[in-house]
Amino acid sequence: QLQASGGGLVQAGGSLRLSCAASGRTLRNYAVGWFRQAPGKEREFVAACSQNSGSTDYADSVKGRFTISRDNTRSTVTLQMNSLKPEDTADYYCAARLFGLARISDAYDRWGQGTQVTVSS
């Protein structure tokens, strides 16, 4: 089971740091992705990181503002979100898969509960 944390309320231009951890197992062997879903919208890809951080991928909407990284010693994956905008408001989910990183949510078979991010203007 994955657990996402770190969400909250922040003003536009501010920063938040989300964390994803696995309970009872290591994330070391998994590629991890972050997705988000705003009210009334479909879930969308945000960022992904390969098992050894050798590859990362970002949605165009967050590129240059968000950074995904992992600490395999602590078995956590973080999403550093800077220069937040109101349109970043959503529930954020982390997901894991055994193979390489992917942008498609159906490619991930392990999901955590979301953490809510609200960016006020």
Short mmCIF file of C-alpha atoms in Angstrom, two decimals:
data_model
loop_
_atom_site.label_atom_id
_atom_site.label_comp_id
_atom_site.label_asym_id
_atom_site.label_seq_id
_atom_site.Cartn_x
_atom_site.Cartn_y
_atom_site.Cartn_z
CA GLN A 1 0.00 0.00 0.00
CA LEU A 2 1.29 3.42 -0.95
CA GLN A 3 0.78 6.51 1.16
CA ALA A 4 0.93 10.02 -0.22
CA SER A 5 1.32 12.94 2.14
CA GLY A 6 2.30 16.57 2.23
CA GLY A 7 -0.68 18.24 0.66
CA GLY A 8 -2.21 21.42 1.99
CA LEU A 9 -3.32 24.94 1.28
CA VAL A 10 -0.81 27.35 -0.20
CA GLN A 11 -0.93 30.70 -1.94
CA ALA A 12 -0.08 31.04 -5.59
CA GLY A 13 3.67 31.17 -6.04
CA GLY A 14 4.27 29.04 -2.99
CA SER A 15 5.72 25.56 -2.64
CA LEU A 16 4.73 22.19 -1.31
CA ARG A 17 6.59 18.92 -1.02
CA LEU A 18 4.65 15.70 -1.46
CA SER A 19 5.97 12.36 -0.32
CA CYS A 20 5.09 8.82 -1.34
CA ALA A 21 6.02 5.88 0.85
CA ALA A 22 5.24 2.18 0.77
CA SER A 23 4.10 0.43 3.87
CA GLY A 24 5.53 -3.03 4.35
CA ARG A 25 7.66 -3.06 1.25
CA THR A 26 10.36 -1.11 -0.51
CA LEU A 27 9.81 1.14 -3.49
CA ARG A 28 13.31 0.46 -4.72
CA ASN A 29 12.21 -1.90 -7.49
CA TYR A 30 9.32 0.22 -8.71
CA ALA A 31 8.98 3.10 -11.08
CA VAL A 32 6.81 5.72 -9.40
CA GLY A 33 4.45 8.21 -10.94
CA TRP A 34 2.45 11.13 -9.62
CA PHE A 35 -0.99 11.87 -10.99
CA ARG A 36 -3.58 14.44 -10.07
CA GLN A 37 -7.31 14.83 -10.40
CA ALA A 38 -9.14 18.10 -10.08
CA PRO A 39 -12.87 18.21 -9.34
CA GLY A 40 -14.87 17.38 -12.44
CA LYS A 41 -11.78 16.50 -14.44
CA GLU A 42 -10.04 13.31 -15.43
CA ARG A 43 -6.93 12.07 -13.70
CA GLU A 44 -3.82 13.39 -15.41
CA PHE A 45 -0.16 12.55 -15.41
CA VAL A 46 2.16 14.86 -13.49
CA ALA A 47 5.59 13.26 -13.20
CA ALA A 48 7.33 9.90 -13.08
CA CYS A 49 10.67 8.52 -12.01
CA SER A 50 12.41 5.28 -12.93
CA GLN A 51 13.70 2.82 -10.37
CA ASN A 52 17.17 4.31 -10.16
CA SER A 53 16.20 7.92 -10.92
CA GLY A 54 18.00 7.58 -14.21
CA SER A 55 14.91 8.68 -16.07
CA THR A 56 12.28 11.23 -15.17
CA ASP A 57 9.32 12.56 -17.09
CA TYR A 58 7.09 15.56 -16.53
CA ALA A 59 3.85 16.86 -17.93
CA ASP A 60 4.39 20.04 -19.90
CA SER A 61 2.19 21.93 -17.45
CA VAL A 62 4.58 21.32 -14.55
CA LYS A 63 7.95 21.13 -16.29
CA GLY A 64 10.41 23.54 -14.72
CA ARG A 65 8.29 23.93 -11.59
CA PHE A 66 8.00 20.41 -10.20
CA THR A 67 10.82 17.99 -9.43
CA ILE A 68 10.43 14.30 -8.75
CA SER A 69 13.15 12.50 -6.81
CA ARG A 70 13.59 9.37 -4.81
CA ASP A 71 15.50 8.18 -1.80
CA ASN A 72 15.85 4.44 -2.15
CA THR A 73 17.46 4.22 1.27
CA ARG A 74 14.31 5.54 2.87
CA SER A 75 12.09 4.09 0.15
CA THR A 76 10.33 7.36 -0.52
CA VAL A 77 9.60 9.37 -3.62
CA THR A 78 9.04 13.08 -3.35
CA LEU A 79 7.45 15.65 -5.59
CA GLN A 80 8.76 19.13 -4.95
CA MET A 81 6.26 21.63 -6.27
CA ASN A 82 7.39 25.23 -6.69
CA SER A 83 5.73 28.28 -8.20
CA LEU A 84 2.34 26.75 -7.61
CA LYS A 85 -0.63 28.03 -9.57
CA PRO A 86 -4.35 27.84 -8.82
CA GLU A 87 -4.68 25.37 -11.71
CA ASP A 88 -2.45 22.97 -9.77
CA THR A 89 -5.29 22.50 -7.28
CA ALA A 90 -6.20 18.80 -7.23
CA ASP A 91 -5.95 15.56 -5.34
CA TYR A 92 -2.49 14.15 -5.95
CA TYR A 93 -1.85 10.41 -6.11
CA CYS A 94 1.32 8.37 -6.26
CA ALA A 95 1.44 5.05 -8.07
CA ALA A 96 4.03 2.35 -8.67
CA ARG A 97 4.82 -0.23 -11.30
CA LEU A 98 7.56 -2.82 -11.67
CA PHE A 99 8.56 -1.81 -15.17
CA GLY A 100 9.74 1.52 -16.55
CA LEU A 101 8.07 4.83 -16.00
CA ALA A 102 4.87 5.56 -17.86
CA ARG A 103 2.41 8.38 -18.40
CA ILE A 104 -0.69 6.21 -18.56
CA SER A 105 -2.43 5.65 -15.23
CA ASP A 106 -3.60 2.17 -16.27
CA ALA A 107 0.05 1.11 -16.50
CA TYR A 108 0.39 1.40 -12.73
CA ASP A 109 -0.95 -1.35 -10.53
CA ARG A 110 -0.25 0.05 -7.08
CA TRP A 111 -1.90 3.23 -5.90
CA GLY A 112 -2.03 5.27 -2.75
CA GLN A 113 -4.83 7.42 -1.45
CA GLY A 114 -4.67 11.00 -2.59
CA THR A 115 -3.40 14.05 -0.79
CA GLN A 116 -5.20 17.29 -1.44
CA VAL A 117 -3.40 20.33 -2.77
CA THR A 118 -5.20 23.66 -2.85
CA VAL A 119 -3.58 26.74 -4.34
CA SER A 120 -5.32 30.01 -3.66
CA SER A 121 -5.01 33.00 -5.95
#
